[in-house]
CSV table of C-alpha atoms in Angstrom, one decimal:
chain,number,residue,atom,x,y,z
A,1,UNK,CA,24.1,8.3,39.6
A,2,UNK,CA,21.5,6.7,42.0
A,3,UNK,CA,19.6,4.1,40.8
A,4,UNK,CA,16.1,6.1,41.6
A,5,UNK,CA,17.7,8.6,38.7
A,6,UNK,CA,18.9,5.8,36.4
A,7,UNK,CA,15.1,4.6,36.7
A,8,UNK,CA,13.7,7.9,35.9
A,9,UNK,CA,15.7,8.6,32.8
A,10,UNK,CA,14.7,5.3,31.5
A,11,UNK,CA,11.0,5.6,31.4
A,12,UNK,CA,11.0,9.4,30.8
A,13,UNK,CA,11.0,8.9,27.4
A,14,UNK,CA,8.3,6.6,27.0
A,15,UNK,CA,5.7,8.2,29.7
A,16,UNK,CA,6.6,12.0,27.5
A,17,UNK,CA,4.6,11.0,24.2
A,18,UNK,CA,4.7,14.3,22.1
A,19,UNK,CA,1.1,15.4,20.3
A,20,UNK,CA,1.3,17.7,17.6
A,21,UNK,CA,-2.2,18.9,18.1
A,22,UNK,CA,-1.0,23.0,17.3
A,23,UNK,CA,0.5,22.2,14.2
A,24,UNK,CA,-0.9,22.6,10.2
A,25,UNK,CA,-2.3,20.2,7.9
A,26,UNK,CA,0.9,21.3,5.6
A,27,UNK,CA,2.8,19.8,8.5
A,28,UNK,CA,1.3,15.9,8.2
A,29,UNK,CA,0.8,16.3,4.6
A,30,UNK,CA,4.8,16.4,4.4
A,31,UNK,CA,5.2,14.0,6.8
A,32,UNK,CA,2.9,11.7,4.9
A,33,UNK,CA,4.6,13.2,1.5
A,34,UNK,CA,1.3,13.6,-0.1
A,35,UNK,CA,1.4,16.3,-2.0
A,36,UNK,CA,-0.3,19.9,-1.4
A,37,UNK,CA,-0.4,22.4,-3.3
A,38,UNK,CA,-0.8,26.4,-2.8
A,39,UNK,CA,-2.2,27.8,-6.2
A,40,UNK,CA,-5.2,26.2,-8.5
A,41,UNK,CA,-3.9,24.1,-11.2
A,42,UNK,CA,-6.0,22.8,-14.3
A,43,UNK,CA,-6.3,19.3,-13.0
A,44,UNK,CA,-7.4,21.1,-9.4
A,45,UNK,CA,-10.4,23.2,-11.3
A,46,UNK,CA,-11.3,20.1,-13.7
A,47,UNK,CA,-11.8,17.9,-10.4
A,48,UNK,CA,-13.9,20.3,-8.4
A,49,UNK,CA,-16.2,21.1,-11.3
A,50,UNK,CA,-16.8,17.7,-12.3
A,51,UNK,CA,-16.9,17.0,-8.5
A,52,UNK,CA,-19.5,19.7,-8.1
A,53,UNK,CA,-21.1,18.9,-10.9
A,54,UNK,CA,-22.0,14.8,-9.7
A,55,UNK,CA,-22.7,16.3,-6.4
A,56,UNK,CA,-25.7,18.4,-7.2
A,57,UNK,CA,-26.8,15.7,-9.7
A,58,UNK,CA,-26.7,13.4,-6.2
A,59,UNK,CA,-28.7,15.3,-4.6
A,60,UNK,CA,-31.6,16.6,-6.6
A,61,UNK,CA,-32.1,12.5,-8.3
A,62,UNK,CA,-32.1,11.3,-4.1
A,63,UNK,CA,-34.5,14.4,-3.3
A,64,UNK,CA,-37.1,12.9,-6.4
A,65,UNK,CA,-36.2,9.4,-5.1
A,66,UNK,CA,-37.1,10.4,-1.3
A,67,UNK,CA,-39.9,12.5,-1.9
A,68,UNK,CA,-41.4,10.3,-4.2
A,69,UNK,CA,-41.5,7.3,-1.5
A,70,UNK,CA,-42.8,10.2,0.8
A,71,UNK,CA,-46.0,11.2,-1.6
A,72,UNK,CA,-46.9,7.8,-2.7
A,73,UNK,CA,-48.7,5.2,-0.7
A,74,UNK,CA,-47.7,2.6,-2.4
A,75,UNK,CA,-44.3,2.9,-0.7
A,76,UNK,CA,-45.0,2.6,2.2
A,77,UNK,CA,-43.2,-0.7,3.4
A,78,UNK,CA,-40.6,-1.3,5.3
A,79,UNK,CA,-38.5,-2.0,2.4
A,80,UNK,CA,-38.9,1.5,0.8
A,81,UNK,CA,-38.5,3.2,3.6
A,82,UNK,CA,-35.3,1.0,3.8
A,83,UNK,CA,-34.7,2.1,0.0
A,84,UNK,CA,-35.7,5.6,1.0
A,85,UNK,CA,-33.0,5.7,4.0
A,86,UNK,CA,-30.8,4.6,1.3
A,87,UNK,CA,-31.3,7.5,-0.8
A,88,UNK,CA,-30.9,9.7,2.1
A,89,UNK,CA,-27.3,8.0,2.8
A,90,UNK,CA,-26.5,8.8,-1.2
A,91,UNK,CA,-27.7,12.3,-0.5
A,92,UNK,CA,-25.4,13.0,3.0
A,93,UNK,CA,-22.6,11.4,0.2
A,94,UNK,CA,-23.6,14.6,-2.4
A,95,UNK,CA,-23.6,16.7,0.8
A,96,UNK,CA,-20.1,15.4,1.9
A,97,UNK,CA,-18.5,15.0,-1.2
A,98,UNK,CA,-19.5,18.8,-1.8
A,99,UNK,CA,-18.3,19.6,1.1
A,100,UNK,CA,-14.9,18.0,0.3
A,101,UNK,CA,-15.1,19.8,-3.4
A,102,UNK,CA,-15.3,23.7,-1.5
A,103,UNK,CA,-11.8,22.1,0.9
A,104,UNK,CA,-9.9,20.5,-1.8
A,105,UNK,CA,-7.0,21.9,-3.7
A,106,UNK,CA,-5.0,24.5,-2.3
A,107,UNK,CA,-7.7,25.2,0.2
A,108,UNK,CA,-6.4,22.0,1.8
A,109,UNK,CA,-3.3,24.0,3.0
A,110,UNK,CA,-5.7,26.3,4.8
A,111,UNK,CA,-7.9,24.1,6.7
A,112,UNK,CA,-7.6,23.6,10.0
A,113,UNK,CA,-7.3,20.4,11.8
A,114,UNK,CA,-10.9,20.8,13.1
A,115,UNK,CA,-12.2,21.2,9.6
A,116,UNK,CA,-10.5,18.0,8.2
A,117,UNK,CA,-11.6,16.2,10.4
A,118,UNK,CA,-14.9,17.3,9.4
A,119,UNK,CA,-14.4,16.5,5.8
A,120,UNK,CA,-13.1,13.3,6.3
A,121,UNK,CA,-16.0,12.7,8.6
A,122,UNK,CA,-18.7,13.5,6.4
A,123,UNK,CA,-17.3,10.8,3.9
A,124,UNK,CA,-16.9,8.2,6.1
A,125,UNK,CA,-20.1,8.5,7.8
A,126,UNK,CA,-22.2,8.6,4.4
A,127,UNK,CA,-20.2,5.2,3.4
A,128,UNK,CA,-21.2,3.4,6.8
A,129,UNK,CA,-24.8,4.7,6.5
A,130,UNK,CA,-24.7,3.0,3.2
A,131,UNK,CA,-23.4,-0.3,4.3
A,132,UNK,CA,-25.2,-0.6,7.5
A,133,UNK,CA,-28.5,0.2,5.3
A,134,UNK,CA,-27.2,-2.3,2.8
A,135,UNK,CA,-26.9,-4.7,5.5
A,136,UNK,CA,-30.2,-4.4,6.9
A,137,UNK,CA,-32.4,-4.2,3.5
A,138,UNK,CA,-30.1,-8.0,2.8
A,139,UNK,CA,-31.6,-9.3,6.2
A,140,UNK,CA,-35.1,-7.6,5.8
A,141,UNK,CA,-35.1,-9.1,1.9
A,142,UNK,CA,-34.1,-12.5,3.5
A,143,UNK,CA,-37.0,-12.3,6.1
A,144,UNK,CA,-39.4,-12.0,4.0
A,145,UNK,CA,-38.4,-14.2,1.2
A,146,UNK,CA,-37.9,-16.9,3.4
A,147,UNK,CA,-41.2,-16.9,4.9
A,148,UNK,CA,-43.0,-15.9,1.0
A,149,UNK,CA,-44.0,-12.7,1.9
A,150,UNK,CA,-43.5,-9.8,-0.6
A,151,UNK,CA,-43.5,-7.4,2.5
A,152,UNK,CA,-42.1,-7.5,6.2
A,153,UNK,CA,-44.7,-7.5,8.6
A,154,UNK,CA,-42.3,-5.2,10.5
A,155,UNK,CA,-44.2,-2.2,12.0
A,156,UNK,CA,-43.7,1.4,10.8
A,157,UNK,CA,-41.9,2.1,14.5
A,158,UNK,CA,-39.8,-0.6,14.2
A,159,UNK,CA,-38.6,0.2,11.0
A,160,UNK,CA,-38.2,4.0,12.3
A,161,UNK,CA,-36.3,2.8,15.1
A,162,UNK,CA,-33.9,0.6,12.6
A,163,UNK,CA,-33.3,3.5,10.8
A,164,UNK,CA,-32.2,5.7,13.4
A,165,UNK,CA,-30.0,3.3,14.9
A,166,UNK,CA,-28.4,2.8,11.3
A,167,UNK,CA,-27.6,6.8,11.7
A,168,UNK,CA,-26.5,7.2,15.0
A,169,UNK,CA,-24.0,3.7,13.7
A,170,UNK,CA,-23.3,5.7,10.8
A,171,UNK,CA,-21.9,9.2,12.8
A,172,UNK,CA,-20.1,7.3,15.8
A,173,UNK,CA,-18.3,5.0,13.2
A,174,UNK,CA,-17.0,8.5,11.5
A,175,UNK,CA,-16.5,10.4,14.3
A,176,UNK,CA,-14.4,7.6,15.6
A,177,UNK,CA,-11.0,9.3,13.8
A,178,UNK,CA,-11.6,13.1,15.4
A,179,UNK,CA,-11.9,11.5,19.0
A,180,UNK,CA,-8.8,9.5,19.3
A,181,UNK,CA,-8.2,6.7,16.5
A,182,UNK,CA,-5.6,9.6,14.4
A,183,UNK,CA,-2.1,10.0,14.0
A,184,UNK,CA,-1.5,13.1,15.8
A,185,UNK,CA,0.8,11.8,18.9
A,186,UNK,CA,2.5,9.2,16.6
A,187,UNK,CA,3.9,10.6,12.9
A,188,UNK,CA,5.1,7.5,11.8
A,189,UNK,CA,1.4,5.7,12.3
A,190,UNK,CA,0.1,8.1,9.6
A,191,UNK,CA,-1.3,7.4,6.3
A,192,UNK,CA,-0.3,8.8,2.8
A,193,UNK,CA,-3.9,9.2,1.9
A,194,UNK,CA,-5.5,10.4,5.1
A,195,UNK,CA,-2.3,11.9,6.6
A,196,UNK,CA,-4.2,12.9,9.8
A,197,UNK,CA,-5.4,9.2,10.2
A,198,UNK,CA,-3.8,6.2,11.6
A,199,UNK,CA,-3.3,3.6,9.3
A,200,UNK,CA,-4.2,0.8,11.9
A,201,UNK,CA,-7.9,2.9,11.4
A,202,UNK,CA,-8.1,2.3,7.5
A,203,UNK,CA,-6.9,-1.2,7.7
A,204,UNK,CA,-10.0,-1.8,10.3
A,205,UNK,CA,-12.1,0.4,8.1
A,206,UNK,CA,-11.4,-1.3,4.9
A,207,UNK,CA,-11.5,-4.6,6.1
A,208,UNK,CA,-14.8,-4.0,8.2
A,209,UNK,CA,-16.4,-2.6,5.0
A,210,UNK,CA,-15.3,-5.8,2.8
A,211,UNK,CA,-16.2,-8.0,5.2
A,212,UNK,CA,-19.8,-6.5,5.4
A,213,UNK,CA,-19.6,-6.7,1.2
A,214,UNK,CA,-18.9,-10.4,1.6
A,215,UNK,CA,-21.9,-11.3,3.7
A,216,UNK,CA,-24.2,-9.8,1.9
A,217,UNK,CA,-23.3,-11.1,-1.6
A,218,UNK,CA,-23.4,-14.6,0.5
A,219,UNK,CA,-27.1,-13.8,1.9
A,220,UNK,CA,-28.4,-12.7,-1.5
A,221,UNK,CA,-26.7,-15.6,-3.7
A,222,UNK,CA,-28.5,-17.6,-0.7
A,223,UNK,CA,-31.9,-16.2,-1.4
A,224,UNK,CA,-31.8,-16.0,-5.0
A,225,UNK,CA,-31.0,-19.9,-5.1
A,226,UNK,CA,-33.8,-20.3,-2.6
A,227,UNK,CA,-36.2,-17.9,-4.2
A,228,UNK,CA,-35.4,-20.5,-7.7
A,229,UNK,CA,-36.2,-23.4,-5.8
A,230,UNK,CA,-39.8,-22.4,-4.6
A,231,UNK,CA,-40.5,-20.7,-7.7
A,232,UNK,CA,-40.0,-24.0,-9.4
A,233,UNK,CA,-41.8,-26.4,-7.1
A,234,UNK,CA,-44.9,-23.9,-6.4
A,235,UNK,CA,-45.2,-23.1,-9.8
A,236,UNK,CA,-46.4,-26.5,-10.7
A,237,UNK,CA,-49.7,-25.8,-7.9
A,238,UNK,CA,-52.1,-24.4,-9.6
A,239,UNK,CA,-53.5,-22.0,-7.0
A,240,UNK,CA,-49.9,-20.0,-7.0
A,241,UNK,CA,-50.6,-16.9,-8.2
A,242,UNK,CA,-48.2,-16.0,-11.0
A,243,UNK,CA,-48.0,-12.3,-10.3
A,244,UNK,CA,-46.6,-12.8,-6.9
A,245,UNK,CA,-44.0,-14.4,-8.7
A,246,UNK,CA,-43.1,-12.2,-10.8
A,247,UNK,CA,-43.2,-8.8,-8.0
A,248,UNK,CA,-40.8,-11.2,-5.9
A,249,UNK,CA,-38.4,-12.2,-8.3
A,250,UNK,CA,-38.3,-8.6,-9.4
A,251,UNK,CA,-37.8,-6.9,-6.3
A,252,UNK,CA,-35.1,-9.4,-5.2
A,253,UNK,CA,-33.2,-8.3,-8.2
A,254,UNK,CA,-33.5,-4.4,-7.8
A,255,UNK,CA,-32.2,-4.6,-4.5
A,256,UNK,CA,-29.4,-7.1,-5.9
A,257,UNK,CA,-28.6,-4.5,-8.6
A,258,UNK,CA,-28.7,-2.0,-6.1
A,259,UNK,CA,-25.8,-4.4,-3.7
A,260,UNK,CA,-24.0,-5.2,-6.9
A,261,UNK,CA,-23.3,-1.3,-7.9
A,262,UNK,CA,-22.3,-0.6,-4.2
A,263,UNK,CA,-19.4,-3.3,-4.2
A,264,UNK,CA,-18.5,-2.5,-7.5
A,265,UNK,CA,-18.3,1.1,-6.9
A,266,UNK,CA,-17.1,1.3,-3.3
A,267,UNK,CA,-14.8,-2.1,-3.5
A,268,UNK,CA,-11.8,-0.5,-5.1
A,269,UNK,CA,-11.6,2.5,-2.9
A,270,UNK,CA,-11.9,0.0,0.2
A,271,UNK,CA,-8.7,-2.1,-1.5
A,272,UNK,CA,-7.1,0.9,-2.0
A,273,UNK,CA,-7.2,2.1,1.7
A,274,UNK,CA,-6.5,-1.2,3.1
A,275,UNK,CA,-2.9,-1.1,1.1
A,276,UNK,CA,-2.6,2.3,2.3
A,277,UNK,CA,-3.3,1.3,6.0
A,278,UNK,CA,-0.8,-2.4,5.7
A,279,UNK,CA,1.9,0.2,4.6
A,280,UNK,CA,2.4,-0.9,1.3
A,281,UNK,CA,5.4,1.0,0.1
A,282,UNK,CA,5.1,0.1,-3.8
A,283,UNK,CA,1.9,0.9,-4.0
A,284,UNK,CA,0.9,4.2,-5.5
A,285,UNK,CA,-2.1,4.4,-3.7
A,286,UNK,CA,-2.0,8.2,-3.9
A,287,UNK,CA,-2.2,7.8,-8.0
A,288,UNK,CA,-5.5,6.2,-7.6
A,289,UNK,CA,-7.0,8.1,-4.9
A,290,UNK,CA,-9.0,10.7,-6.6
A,291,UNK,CA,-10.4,8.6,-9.5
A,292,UNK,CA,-11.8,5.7,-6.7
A,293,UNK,CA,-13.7,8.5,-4.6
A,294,UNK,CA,-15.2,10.2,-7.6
A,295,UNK,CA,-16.3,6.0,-8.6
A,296,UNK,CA,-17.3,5.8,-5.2
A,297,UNK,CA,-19.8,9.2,-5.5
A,298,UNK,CA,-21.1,7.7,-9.0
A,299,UNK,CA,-22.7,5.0,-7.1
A,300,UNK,CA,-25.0,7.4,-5.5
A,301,UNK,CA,-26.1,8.8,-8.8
A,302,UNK,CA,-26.8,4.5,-9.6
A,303,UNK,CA,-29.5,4.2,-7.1
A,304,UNK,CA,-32.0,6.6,-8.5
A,305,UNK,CA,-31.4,5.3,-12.4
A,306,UNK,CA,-32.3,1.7,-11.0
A,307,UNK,CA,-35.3,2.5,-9.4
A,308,UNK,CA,-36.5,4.1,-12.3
A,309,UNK,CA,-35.3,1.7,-14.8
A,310,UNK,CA,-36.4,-1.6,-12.8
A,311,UNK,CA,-39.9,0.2,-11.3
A,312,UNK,CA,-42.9,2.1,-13.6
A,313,UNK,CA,-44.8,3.2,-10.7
A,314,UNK,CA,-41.6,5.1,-9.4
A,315,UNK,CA,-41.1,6.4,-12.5
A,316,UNK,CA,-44.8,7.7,-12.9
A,317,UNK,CA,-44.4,9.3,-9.5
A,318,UNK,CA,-41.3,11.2,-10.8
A,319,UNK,CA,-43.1,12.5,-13.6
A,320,UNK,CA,-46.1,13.8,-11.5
A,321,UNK,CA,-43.4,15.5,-9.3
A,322,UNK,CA,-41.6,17.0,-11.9
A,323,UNK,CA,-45.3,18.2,-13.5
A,324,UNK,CA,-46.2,19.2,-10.1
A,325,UNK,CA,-42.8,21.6,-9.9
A,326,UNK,CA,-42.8,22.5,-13.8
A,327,UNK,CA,-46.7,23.7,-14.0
A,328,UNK,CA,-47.7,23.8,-9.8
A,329,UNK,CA,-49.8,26.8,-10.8
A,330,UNK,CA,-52.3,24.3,-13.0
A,331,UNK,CA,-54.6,21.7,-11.6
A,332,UNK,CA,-52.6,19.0,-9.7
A,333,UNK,CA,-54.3,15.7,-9.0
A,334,UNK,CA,-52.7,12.8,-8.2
A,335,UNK,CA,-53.5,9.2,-9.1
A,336,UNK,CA,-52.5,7.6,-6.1
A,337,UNK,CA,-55.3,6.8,-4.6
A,338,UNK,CA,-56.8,5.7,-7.5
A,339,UNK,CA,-53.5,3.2,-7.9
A,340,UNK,CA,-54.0,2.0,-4.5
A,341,UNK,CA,-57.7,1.1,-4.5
A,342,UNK,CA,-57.5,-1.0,-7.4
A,343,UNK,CA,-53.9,-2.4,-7.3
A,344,UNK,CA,-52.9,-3.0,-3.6
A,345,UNK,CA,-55.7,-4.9,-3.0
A,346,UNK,CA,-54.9,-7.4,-5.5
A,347,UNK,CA,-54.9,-10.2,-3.2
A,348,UNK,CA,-53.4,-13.6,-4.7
A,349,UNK,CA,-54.4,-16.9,-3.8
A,350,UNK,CA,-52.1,-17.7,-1.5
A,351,UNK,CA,-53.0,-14.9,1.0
A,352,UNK,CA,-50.7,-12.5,0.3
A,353,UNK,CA,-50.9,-9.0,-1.0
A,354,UNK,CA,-48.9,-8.2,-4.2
A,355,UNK,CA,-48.7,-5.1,-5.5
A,356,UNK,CA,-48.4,-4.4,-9.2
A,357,UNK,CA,-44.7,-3.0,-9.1
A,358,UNK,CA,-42.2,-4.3,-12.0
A,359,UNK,CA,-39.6,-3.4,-8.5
């Protein structure tokens, strides 16, 4: 044999990488040996309906918590709108995750690849909406705290702008999977929980996401040990007005209640997938798998009890909405105005505004 063929059959191999981009999602589930089934089980119907059943919960508490930011002027800063962006990322989750609930079970067998990818998609772009909104409320919160001021003296554009670029984050970061960074052209790179991904993908995924948790627990123990400090030492000044106190060191903690249900929530699942990505052969990761997304999906429900646990003028707002939709044919007259000519101009001592929010 010459040694131009001897070449050639050498490297043939290599340069011939095989796709399977015709085949089923049967095909990698196998491969991956996750399990699929073809007829609806009691475990199967028990999951979707309780599935279903958090989703539209999800959404109609985001909806009150969104329009309620909308209607009242008393929101608008840049840190409800942050909060507000928030509850649209746990909304897109109760979109996803119902989305996922109509192509689960044995309707997983009949999906195409196309529509997987989809599903998937939707999930991981409402978790990096989350964390990238996470991440910028933690900087905004450390802004303003640092310089005592209850509220950013960000402009409405800016803040616009932030939030669309937290979106547009949010859908290349999940669309990353369906444009190259899958399994499809290398079986044995696949994942047992995401048998169409790569697990080189969740391990960056996972660790990305922790990472992110990390900093931000850092940045709020940092201001909360700050925000103590100052407290302390301005306290002792007469002129420090006592309510600004007490709307700083309240809103700091609603947003830190806020962090500390995401990690909690969202923390095992990202464990889970970064064992699932390092290959961890004796860990049933596929045991787990159902109970950490439904956790994960809770944590959108969270949101809305703590705004109206920690905050009476959010919780006054829901009531007028539900009035508004329960009895919209009687005589609807809001209070808002009312709250904002008496209450946001309360102007303390120190030259800042504080408005009379237990957030």
């Amino acid at each position: 044999m010459p040694a131009s063929d001897a070449v050639g059959c050498a490297f043939r191999p290599a340069a011939m990488k095989q796709c399977f981009y015709n085949e089923t999602v049967g095909f990698f589930y196998n491969n991956s040996r996750k399990e699929l089934t073809t007829y609806w089980r009691t475990k199967d119907v028990l999951v979707v309906a309780l599935g279903l059943t958090v989703s539209v919960i999800v959404l109609l508490t985001n909806l009150l918590v969104i329009t309620a930011i909308i209607i009242n002027r008393r929101f608008h800063y840049p840190i409800y709108y942050l909060l507000g962006n928030l509850a649209a990322a746990d909304l897109f989750a109760g979109i996803a995750y119902m989305f996922l609930m109509f192509h689960t079970g044995p309707r997983t067998a009949e999906l195409s690849l196309k529509t997987w990818f989809i599903r998937q998609s939707l999930l991981d772009t409402s978790l990096t909406a989350s964390v990238v909104n996470l991440l910028a409320i933690a900087v905004e919160r450390h802004q303003t705290v640092f310089t005592m001021q209850l509220h950013s003296k960000m402009s409405n554009q800016r803040v616009m702008i932030l939030i669309f670029c937290i979106w547009v984050t949010a859908l290349l970061l999940g669309l990353i999977p369906s444009y190259g960074w899958h399994c499809l052209c290398a079986l044995e790179k696949c994942s047992s929980m995401a048998p169409l991904y790569s697990r080189s993908y969740l391990t960056f995924w996972a660790i990305s996401n922790l990472v992110i948790f990390l900093i931000m627990v850092v940045v709020y123990t940092h201001i909360f040990i700050y925000v103590k400090r100052k407290m302390t030492r301005m306290s002792k000044h007469t002129s420090f007005h006592p309510r600004y106190k007490e709307t700083m060191i309240s809103l700091v903690k609603t947003v830190t209640i806020i962090l500390s249900a995401f990690v909690i929530c969202w923390t095992p699942g990202q464990v889970v997938l970064l064992l699932d990505g390092l290959g961890c052969k004796s860990c049933n990761v596929l045991a787990v798998e159902k109970y950490v997304l439904l956790l994960a999906e809770i944590n959108s429900l969270i949101n809305a009890i703590v705004y109206s646990y920690r905050d009476s003028e959010m919780r006054s707002t829901f009531r007028r909405i539900l009035c508004f939709v329960c009895y919209r044919n009687s005589k609807y007259t809001p209070t808002v105005v009312k709250l904002n000519t008496t209450d946001r101009r309360t102007l303390s001592q120190n030259g800042h505004f504080t408005v009379d929010s237990s957030i």
